[in-house]
XYZ file of N, CA and C in Angstrom:
246
model
N 5.855 19.009 -18.612
C 7.189 19.450 -18.260
C 8.141 18.895 -19.308
N 8.660 19.788 -20.108
C 9.538 19.381 -21.211
C 10.846 18.773 -20.715
N 11.429 19.363 -19.685
C 12.679 18.860 -19.111
C 12.462 18.650 -17.613
N 12.106 17.432 -17.194
C 11.780 17.196 -15.785
C 12.891 17.597 -14.806
N 14.140 17.477 -15.217
C 15.243 17.842 -14.323
C 15.376 19.352 -14.151
N 14.781 20.110 -15.069
C 14.862 21.577 -15.011
C 13.520 22.210 -15.350
N 12.495 22.038 -14.486
C 11.187 22.639 -14.794
C 11.254 24.162 -14.798
N 10.392 24.757 -15.622
C 10.350 26.208 -15.773
C 8.922 26.684 -15.554
N 8.739 27.756 -14.785
C 7.412 28.349 -14.592
C 7.046 29.091 -15.876
N 5.909 28.710 -16.468
C 5.441 29.346 -17.698
C 4.513 30.509 -17.363
N 3.636 30.301 -16.367
C 2.696 31.335 -15.929
C 2.181 30.956 -14.555
N 1.422 31.853 -13.947
C 0.704 31.546 -12.718
C -0.758 31.890 -12.947
N -1.644 31.220 -12.209
C -3.074 31.483 -12.316
C -3.544 32.004 -10.967
N -4.117 33.184 -10.946
C -4.534 33.818 -9.698
C -6.046 33.973 -9.589
N -6.794 33.219 -10.373
C -8.245 33.382 -10.415
C -9.027 32.637 -9.357
N -8.360 31.926 -8.448
C -9.069 31.196 -7.399
C -8.869 31.917 -6.072
N -9.955 32.044 -5.297
C -9.875 32.819 -4.065
C -9.365 32.015 -2.875
N -9.503 30.691 -2.905
C -9.065 29.849 -1.792
C -7.712 29.208 -2.090
N -7.098 28.687 -1.049
C -5.821 27.983 -1.194
C -6.024 26.702 -2.012
N -5.086 26.411 -2.873
C -5.125 25.192 -3.680
C -4.655 24.025 -2.821
N -5.455 22.943 -2.822
C -5.121 21.759 -2.046
C -4.492 20.670 -2.899
N -4.934 20.563 -4.169
C -4.447 19.488 -5.025
C -4.663 19.874 -6.484
N -3.791 19.386 -7.345
C -3.931 19.588 -8.792
C -3.745 18.239 -9.476
N -4.681 17.875 -10.337
C -4.589 16.662 -11.148
C -4.711 17.075 -12.604
N -3.759 16.664 -13.432
C -3.788 17.012 -14.847
C -4.281 15.808 -15.642
N -5.229 16.068 -16.536
C -5.760 15.044 -17.425
C -5.898 15.663 -18.811
N -4.998 15.283 -19.695
C -5.036 15.832 -21.054
C -4.827 17.330 -21.046
N -5.809 18.061 -21.583
C -5.734 19.518 -21.713
C -6.357 20.260 -20.527
N -6.642 19.517 -19.440
C -7.323 20.125 -18.296
C -6.574 19.868 -16.994
N -6.642 20.842 -16.101
C -6.140 20.680 -14.744
C -7.345 20.770 -13.817
N -7.517 19.750 -12.980
C -8.580 19.764 -11.980
C -7.952 20.208 -10.676
N -8.448 21.304 -10.127
C -7.842 21.949 -8.968
C -8.837 21.922 -7.816
N -8.412 21.385 -6.670
C -9.280 21.420 -5.496
C -8.866 22.569 -4.595
N -9.890 23.253 -4.057
C -9.685 24.295 -3.057
C -10.493 23.895 -1.828
N -10.646 24.751 -0.875
C -11.289 24.391 0.385
C -12.746 23.970 0.253
N -13.435 24.415 -0.797
C -14.849 24.068 -0.912
C -15.312 23.803 -2.340
N -14.365 23.530 -3.253
C -14.775 23.342 -4.648
C -13.713 22.601 -5.454
N -14.165 22.097 -6.598
C -13.269 21.549 -7.616
C -13.415 22.443 -8.833
N -12.293 22.879 -9.394
C -12.278 23.786 -10.540
C -11.609 23.082 -11.718
N -12.115 23.335 -12.921
C -11.528 22.775 -14.132
C -10.901 23.914 -14.927
N -9.593 23.820 -15.132
C -8.877 24.820 -15.920
C -8.484 24.212 -17.256
N -8.713 24.948 -18.326
C -8.256 24.566 -19.660
C -6.797 25.007 -19.762
N -5.887 24.038 -19.913
C -4.457 24.357 -19.989
C -3.897 24.029 -21.368
N -4.764 24.038 -22.382
C -4.313 23.735 -23.742
C -3.304 24.764 -24.245
N -3.393 25.985 -23.729
C -2.385 27.021 -23.992
C -1.742 27.297 -22.625
N -0.622 26.645 -22.304
C -0.057 26.730 -20.959
C 0.181 28.154 -20.447
N 0.492 29.079 -21.311
C 0.751 30.454 -20.878
C -0.528 31.218 -20.543
N -1.699 30.658 -20.922
C -2.979 31.345 -20.690
C -4.054 30.371 -20.219
N -3.942 29.847 -18.996
C -4.980 28.925 -18.515
C -6.321 29.638 -18.357
N -7.408 28.911 -18.643
C -8.762 29.469 -18.562
C -9.623 28.631 -17.632
N -10.367 29.286 -16.743
C -11.310 28.584 -15.883
C -12.515 28.185 -16.719
N -12.794 26.881 -16.796
C -13.923 26.384 -17.595
C -15.131 26.025 -16.744
N -14.899 25.578 -15.497
C -16.016 25.163 -14.644
C -15.564 25.122 -13.196
N -16.529 25.274 -12.298
C -16.300 25.117 -10.865
C -17.492 24.377 -10.291
N -17.227 23.526 -9.295
C -18.297 22.779 -8.640
C -18.051 22.821 -7.140
N -18.986 23.442 -6.405
C -18.850 23.483 -4.959
C -19.096 22.095 -4.387
N -18.376 21.765 -3.326
C -18.523 20.464 -2.678
C -19.122 20.653 -1.287
N -19.667 19.564 -0.752
C -20.288 19.621 0.569
C -19.250 19.815 1.664
N -18.031 19.354 1.421
C -16.960 19.478 2.405
C -15.696 19.928 1.711
N -14.567 19.545 2.279
C -13.269 19.919 1.717
C -12.778 18.825 0.780
N -12.703 19.083 -0.529
C -12.234 18.054 -1.455
C -10.728 17.839 -1.290
N -10.334 16.615 -1.034
C -8.931 16.311 -0.779
C -8.168 15.913 -2.029
N -8.825 15.230 -2.953
C -8.123 14.697 -4.113
C -9.112 14.523 -5.256
N -8.592 14.468 -6.467
C -9.408 14.248 -7.653
C -8.713 13.194 -8.493
N -9.468 12.229 -8.986
C -8.939 11.224 -9.908
C -9.807 11.234 -11.157
N -9.195 11.010 -12.307
C -9.919 11.024 -13.572
C -9.754 9.680 -14.244
N -10.864 9.104 -14.677
C -10.863 7.848 -15.437
C -11.961 7.972 -16.468
N -12.955 7.096 -16.404
C -14.121 7.207 -17.277
C -15.054 8.315 -16.811
N -14.812 8.809 -15.628
C -15.566 9.922 -15.049
C -14.616 10.662 -14.143
N -15.157 11.338 -13.157
C -14.338 12.066 -12.193
C -14.696 11.556 -10.807
N -13.692 11.324 -9.978
C -13.898 10.898 -8.609
C -13.266 11.932 -7.687
N -14.046 12.420 -6.726
C -13.553 13.400 -5.762
C -13.612 12.781 -4.379
N -12.502 12.814 -3.647
C -12.537 12.380 -2.265
C -12.738 13.609 -1.404
N -13.816 13.608 -0.666
C -14.242 14.743 0.131
C -13.972 14.419 1.606
N -13.170 15.222 2.277
C -12.762 14.973 3.653
C -13.978 14.768 4.567
N -14.999 15.599 4.402
C -16.161 15.542 5.282
C -17.258 14.618 4.749
N -17.382 14.522 3.427
C -18.541 13.827 2.855
C -18.247 12.492 2.199
N -17.005 12.036 2.180
C -16.681 10.743 1.588
C -16.375 10.841 0.107
N -16.645 9.763 -0.617
C -16.339 9.679 -2.049
C -17.536 10.137 -2.873
N -17.245 10.818 -3.944
C -18.276 11.243 -4.894
C -17.774 10.906 -6.288
N -18.648 10.409 -7.139
C -18.234 10.140 -8.527
C -19.247 10.741 -9.462
N -18.809 10.981 -10.670
C -19.678 11.581 -11.687
C -19.521 10.796 -12.956
């Protein structure tokens, strides 16, 4: 966000079939949780996000954190790390 006091919508991404629960941005990627999966979007070109990967989860992923790996908190299945 170039101007936090005045954010501007650059584009929308409609490629996910479920409701978005959470978005975590790490560098050039946005990790998006939906009702049964975590999706990785390449946002290096903000006007043209690209789906790079999807991973189905055993339950409903509530949150995603990125560090040396990826940590997903799953409402039904607990914590998962990669």
